[in-house]
Amino acid sequence: MMQKLRILLADDEALIRLDLREMLTEAGHEIVGEAANGQDAVQLAQELHPDIVIMDVKMPVMDGLTAAQQITEAEIAPVLLLTAYSQQDIVARATEAGVIAYLVKPVREQQLFPAIEVAVSRFRAWQELGRELDELKESLATRKLVDRAKGILMTAHKMTEQEAYRKMQQFSMAKRISLKKLAEEIIAADEKYRK
């Protein structure tokens, strides 16, 4: 059983939105907003932060592919794209726009719910990978700073790398500051001294 999701529907055909709303609410999901064009869909997605956006490709003002790209680039929610067409160029454009799942109309319940589950799951996995990547980047940046600061201490005080690192650890614990902050201070002091 899928968890209850907050869903934004975007389709210029009110009847399609009504059918989707009925299917989704009967399954226990909450429709947090509806839009009849891509521009409104993007605005509502930014305001409401739904768990998923279910959107038609062909809509007035802004098409669904452009709207999907904006929602995806802003990392607001996964987009499940609906279309009456299964043309290869639309599939390619949907992929470029960052669309995670794609269904051809008419939408059937047995296709819709697995597609929603896959889209939400992939989006969450993608977000987790993004967080891990950010942490790795931060860790690498810290390591580079610490290595540079160790080099400064080794040169200035004729220490081994291990001694320099141990001194930095002791100082950061005593002063209750991170190794990164300490390394930045050592580097800044060294640059000021060299001027």
mmCIF file of C-alpha atoms in Angstrom:
data_model
loop_
_atom_site.group_PDB
_atom_site.id
_atom_site.type_symbol
_atom_site.label_atom_id
_atom_site.label_comp_id
_atom_site.label_asym_id
_atom_site.label_seq_id
_atom_site.Cartn_x
_atom_site.Cartn_y
_atom_site.Cartn_z
ATOM 1 C CA MET A 1 0.000 0.000 0.000
ATOM 2 C CA MET A 2 1.423 3.341 -1.096
ATOM 3 C CA GLN A 3 1.638 6.122 1.465
ATOM 4 C CA LYS A 4 -0.761 9.064 1.181
ATOM 5 C CA LEU A 5 0.672 11.627 -1.224
ATOM 6 C CA ARG A 6 0.020 15.315 -1.776
ATOM 7 C CA ILE A 7 -0.574 15.637 -5.520
ATOM 8 C CA LEU A 8 -0.759 18.563 -7.948
ATOM 9 C CA LEU A 9 -2.754 17.932 -11.136
ATOM 10 C CA ALA A 10 -2.142 19.942 -14.309
ATOM 11 C CA ASP A 11 -4.221 19.357 -17.439
ATOM 12 C CA ASP A 12 -6.122 21.826 -19.596
ATOM 13 C CA GLU A 13 -9.030 19.360 -19.843
ATOM 14 C CA ALA A 14 -11.221 19.653 -16.731
ATOM 15 C CA LEU A 15 -12.730 16.206 -17.361
ATOM 16 C CA ILE A 16 -9.281 14.548 -17.260
ATOM 17 C CA ARG A 17 -8.477 16.360 -13.997
ATOM 18 C CA LEU A 18 -11.826 15.225 -12.560
ATOM 19 C CA ASP A 19 -11.166 11.575 -13.509
ATOM 20 C CA LEU A 20 -7.659 11.703 -12.032
ATOM 21 C CA ARG A 21 -8.890 13.453 -8.870
ATOM 22 C CA GLU A 22 -11.517 10.739 -8.316
ATOM 23 C CA MET A 23 -9.031 7.892 -8.879
ATOM 24 C CA LEU A 24 -6.438 9.454 -6.601
ATOM 25 C CA THR A 25 -8.717 10.563 -3.760
ATOM 26 C CA GLU A 26 -10.432 7.147 -3.704
ATOM 27 C CA ALA A 27 -6.956 5.666 -3.198
ATOM 28 C CA GLY A 28 -6.441 7.991 -0.206
ATOM 29 C CA HIS A 29 -4.266 10.676 -1.801
ATOM 30 C CA GLU A 30 -4.784 14.417 -1.365
ATOM 31 C CA ILE A 31 -5.124 16.729 -4.369
ATOM 32 C CA VAL A 32 -3.468 19.926 -3.127
ATOM 33 C CA GLY A 33 -3.957 21.911 -6.320
ATOM 34 C CA GLU A 34 -5.086 21.884 -9.923
ATOM 35 C CA ALA A 35 -3.872 23.877 -12.910
ATOM 36 C CA ALA A 36 -5.137 24.240 -16.475
ATOM 37 C CA ASN A 37 -1.826 25.454 -17.920
ATOM 38 C CA GLY A 38 1.894 24.938 -17.390
ATOM 39 C CA GLN A 39 2.572 28.389 -15.973
ATOM 40 C CA ASP A 40 -0.021 27.943 -13.217
ATOM 41 C CA ALA A 41 1.349 24.439 -12.568
ATOM 42 C CA VAL A 42 4.853 25.802 -11.960
ATOM 43 C CA GLN A 43 3.517 28.546 -9.671
ATOM 44 C CA LEU A 44 1.374 26.102 -7.673
ATOM 45 C CA ALA A 45 4.252 23.621 -7.400
ATOM 46 C CA GLN A 46 6.474 26.372 -5.961
ATOM 47 C CA GLU A 47 3.797 27.409 -3.458
ATOM 48 C CA LEU A 48 2.455 23.983 -2.439
ATOM 49 C CA HIS A 49 5.524 21.685 -2.672
ATOM 50 C CA PRO A 50 3.511 18.577 -3.582
ATOM 51 C CA ASP A 51 4.913 15.054 -3.360
ATOM 52 C CA ILE A 52 4.316 14.604 -7.107
ATOM 53 C CA VAL A 53 3.021 16.601 -10.071
ATOM 54 C CA ILE A 54 0.890 14.800 -12.635
ATOM 55 C CA MET A 55 0.896 16.918 -15.783
ATOM 56 C CA ASP A 56 -0.281 16.840 -19.380
ATOM 57 C CA VAL A 57 2.181 17.594 -22.173
ATOM 58 C CA LYS A 58 -0.067 19.805 -24.311
ATOM 59 C CA MET A 59 -1.325 22.819 -22.365
ATOM 60 C CA PRO A 60 -1.833 26.502 -23.123
ATOM 61 C CA VAL A 61 0.370 29.404 -21.937
ATOM 62 C CA MET A 62 3.279 27.047 -21.127
ATOM 63 C CA ASP A 63 3.441 23.448 -22.315
ATOM 64 C CA GLY A 64 3.873 20.588 -19.866
ATOM 65 C CA LEU A 65 7.430 19.795 -20.941
ATOM 66 C CA THR A 66 8.642 23.336 -20.222
ATOM 67 C CA ALA A 67 6.756 23.378 -16.912
ATOM 68 C CA ALA A 68 8.138 19.948 -15.996
ATOM 69 C CA GLN A 69 11.666 21.139 -16.695
ATOM 70 C CA GLN A 70 11.232 24.175 -14.425
ATOM 71 C CA ILE A 71 9.732 22.086 -11.608
ATOM 72 C CA THR A 72 12.454 19.447 -11.941
ATOM 73 C CA GLU A 73 15.339 21.937 -12.121
ATOM 74 C CA ALA A 74 14.035 23.597 -8.949
ATOM 75 C CA GLU A 75 13.943 20.119 -7.351
ATOM 76 C CA ILE A 76 10.387 20.720 -6.134
ATOM 77 C CA ALA A 77 8.794 17.365 -6.950
ATOM 78 C CA PRO A 78 8.888 14.484 -9.407
ATOM 79 C CA VAL A 79 6.795 14.951 -12.527
ATOM 80 C CA LEU A 80 4.646 12.210 -14.046
ATOM 81 C CA LEU A 81 3.861 13.302 -17.586
ATOM 82 C CA LEU A 82 0.603 12.395 -19.343
ATOM 83 C CA THR A 83 0.140 12.597 -23.080
ATOM 84 C CA ALA A 84 -2.129 11.385 -25.818
ATOM 85 C CA TYR A 85 0.969 10.861 -27.937
ATOM 86 C CA SER A 86 3.722 8.279 -27.632
ATOM 87 C CA GLN A 87 5.985 9.912 -30.216
ATOM 88 C CA GLN A 88 9.709 9.421 -29.771
ATOM 89 C CA ASP A 89 10.491 13.163 -29.868
ATOM 90 C CA ILE A 90 8.127 13.804 -26.935
ATOM 91 C CA VAL A 91 9.727 10.965 -24.968
ATOM 92 C CA ALA A 92 13.187 12.412 -25.710
ATOM 93 C CA ARG A 93 12.114 15.928 -24.697
ATOM 94 C CA ALA A 94 10.489 14.563 -21.525
ATOM 95 C CA THR A 95 13.749 12.821 -20.602
ATOM 96 C CA GLU A 96 15.731 16.031 -21.232
ATOM 97 C CA ALA A 97 13.236 17.925 -19.047
ATOM 98 C CA GLY A 98 13.979 15.557 -16.152
ATOM 99 C CA VAL A 99 10.610 13.810 -16.206
ATOM 100 C CA ILE A 100 10.837 10.638 -14.133
ATOM 101 C CA ALA A 101 7.755 8.808 -15.466
ATOM 102 C CA TYR A 102 5.531 8.999 -18.517
ATOM 103 C CA LEU A 103 2.061 7.615 -19.295
ATOM 104 C CA VAL A 104 0.013 7.629 -22.502
ATOM 105 C CA LYS A 105 -3.674 8.585 -22.200
ATOM 106 C CA PRO A 106 -6.202 7.236 -21.484
ATOM 107 C CA VAL A 107 -4.741 6.667 -18.020
ATOM 108 C CA ARG A 108 -5.757 3.474 -16.294
ATOM 109 C CA GLU A 109 -5.566 2.872 -12.554
ATOM 110 C CA GLN A 110 -3.371 -0.218 -12.944
ATOM 111 C CA GLN A 111 -0.780 1.914 -14.797
ATOM 112 C CA LEU A 112 -1.137 5.123 -12.803
ATOM 113 C CA PHE A 113 -0.363 3.899 -9.301
ATOM 114 C CA PRO A 114 2.802 1.933 -10.171
ATOM 115 C CA ALA A 115 4.019 4.921 -12.234
ATOM 116 C CA ILE A 116 3.421 7.273 -9.282
ATOM 117 C CA GLU A 117 5.225 4.923 -6.904
ATOM 118 C CA VAL A 118 8.221 4.612 -9.239
ATOM 119 C CA ALA A 119 8.384 8.377 -9.833
ATOM 120 C CA VAL A 120 8.259 9.257 -6.122
ATOM 121 C CA SER A 121 10.771 6.544 -5.237
ATOM 122 C CA ARG A 122 13.241 7.593 -7.946
ATOM 123 C CA PHE A 123 12.908 11.252 -7.000
ATOM 124 C CA ARG A 124 13.647 10.510 -3.342
ATOM 125 C CA ALA A 125 16.639 8.350 -4.304
ATOM 126 C CA TRP A 126 17.868 11.143 -6.573
ATOM 127 C CA GLN A 127 17.506 13.683 -3.728
ATOM 128 C CA GLU A 128 19.434 11.385 -1.366
ATOM 129 C CA LEU A 129 22.226 11.035 -3.932
ATOM 130 C CA GLY A 130 22.331 14.810 -4.216
ATOM 131 C CA ARG A 131 22.687 15.169 -0.432
ATOM 132 C CA GLU A 132 25.436 12.535 -0.373
ATOM 133 C CA LEU A 133 27.253 14.305 -3.204
ATOM 134 C CA ASP A 134 27.054 17.618 -1.331
ATOM 135 C CA GLU A 135 28.454 15.946 1.798
ATOM 136 C CA LEU A 136 31.300 14.402 -0.199
ATOM 137 C CA LYS A 137 32.128 17.763 -1.786
ATOM 138 C CA GLU A 138 32.154 19.389 1.659
ATOM 139 C CA SER A 139 34.324 16.602 3.048
ATOM 140 C CA LEU A 140 36.796 16.935 0.172
ATOM 141 C CA ALA A 141 36.964 20.716 0.572
ATOM 142 C CA THR A 142 37.603 20.298 4.313
ATOM 143 C CA ARG A 143 40.289 17.713 3.677
ATOM 144 C CA LYS A 144 42.076 20.008 1.213
ATOM 145 C CA LEU A 145 42.027 22.866 3.737
ATOM 146 C CA VAL A 146 43.275 20.626 6.553
ATOM 147 C CA ASP A 147 46.093 19.264 4.353
ATOM 148 C CA ARG A 148 47.134 22.792 3.418
ATOM 149 C CA ALA A 149 47.082 23.909 7.066
ATOM 150 C CA LYS A 150 49.123 20.829 8.091
ATOM 151 C CA GLY A 151 51.696 21.769 5.463
ATOM 152 C CA ILE A 152 51.951 25.280 6.906
ATOM 153 C CA LEU A 153 52.451 23.915 10.441
ATOM 154 C CA MET A 154 54.982 21.317 9.249
ATOM 155 C CA THR A 155 57.069 24.001 7.541
ATOM 156 C CA ALA A 156 56.767 26.616 10.295
ATOM 157 C CA HIS A 157 57.356 24.320 13.273
ATOM 158 C CA LYS A 158 59.396 21.473 11.747
ATOM 159 C CA MET A 159 56.692 18.921 12.558
ATOM 160 C CA THR A 160 55.805 15.645 10.929
ATOM 161 C CA GLU A 161 52.449 15.397 9.201
ATOM 162 C CA GLN A 162 51.096 13.268 12.050
ATOM 163 C CA GLU A 163 52.303 15.765 14.681
ATOM 164 C CA ALA A 164 50.764 18.684 12.796
ATOM 165 C CA TYR A 165 47.454 16.873 12.492
ATOM 166 C CA ARG A 166 47.454 15.876 16.170
ATOM 167 C CA LYS A 167 48.142 19.515 17.193
ATOM 168 C CA MET A 168 45.256 20.687 15.005
ATOM 169 C CA GLN A 169 42.916 18.091 16.533
ATOM 170 C CA GLN A 170 43.894 19.066 20.085
ATOM 171 C CA PHE A 171 43.521 22.778 19.377
ATOM 172 C CA SER A 172 40.138 22.378 17.639
ATOM 173 C CA MET A 173 38.801 20.322 20.576
ATOM 174 C CA ALA A 174 40.166 22.753 23.175
ATOM 175 C CA LYS A 175 38.720 25.777 21.360
ATOM 176 C CA ARG A 176 35.542 23.933 20.317
ATOM 177 C CA ILE A 177 35.878 24.798 16.647
ATOM 178 C CA SER A 178 35.824 22.496 13.648
ATOM 179 C CA LEU A 179 39.012 21.340 11.956
ATOM 180 C CA LYS A 180 37.818 23.141 8.833
ATOM 181 C CA LYS A 181 37.459 26.454 10.686
ATOM 182 C CA LEU A 182 40.860 25.989 12.330
ATOM 183 C CA ALA A 183 42.460 25.173 8.979
ATOM 184 C CA GLU A 184 40.924 28.319 7.459
ATOM 185 C CA GLU A 185 42.331 30.403 10.338
ATOM 186 C CA ILE A 186 45.812 28.876 9.945
ATOM 187 C CA ILE A 187 45.773 29.535 6.191
ATOM 188 C CA ALA A 188 44.507 33.117 6.678
ATOM 189 C CA ALA A 189 47.190 33.808 9.310
ATOM 190 C CA ASP A 190 49.878 32.391 7.019
ATOM 191 C CA GLU A 191 48.713 34.536 4.084
ATOM 192 C CA LYS A 192 48.643 37.627 6.308
ATOM 193 C CA TYR A 193 52.160 36.818 7.583
ATOM 194 C CA ARG A 194 53.493 36.484 4.024
ATOM 195 C CA LYS A 195 52.227 39.916 2.956
#
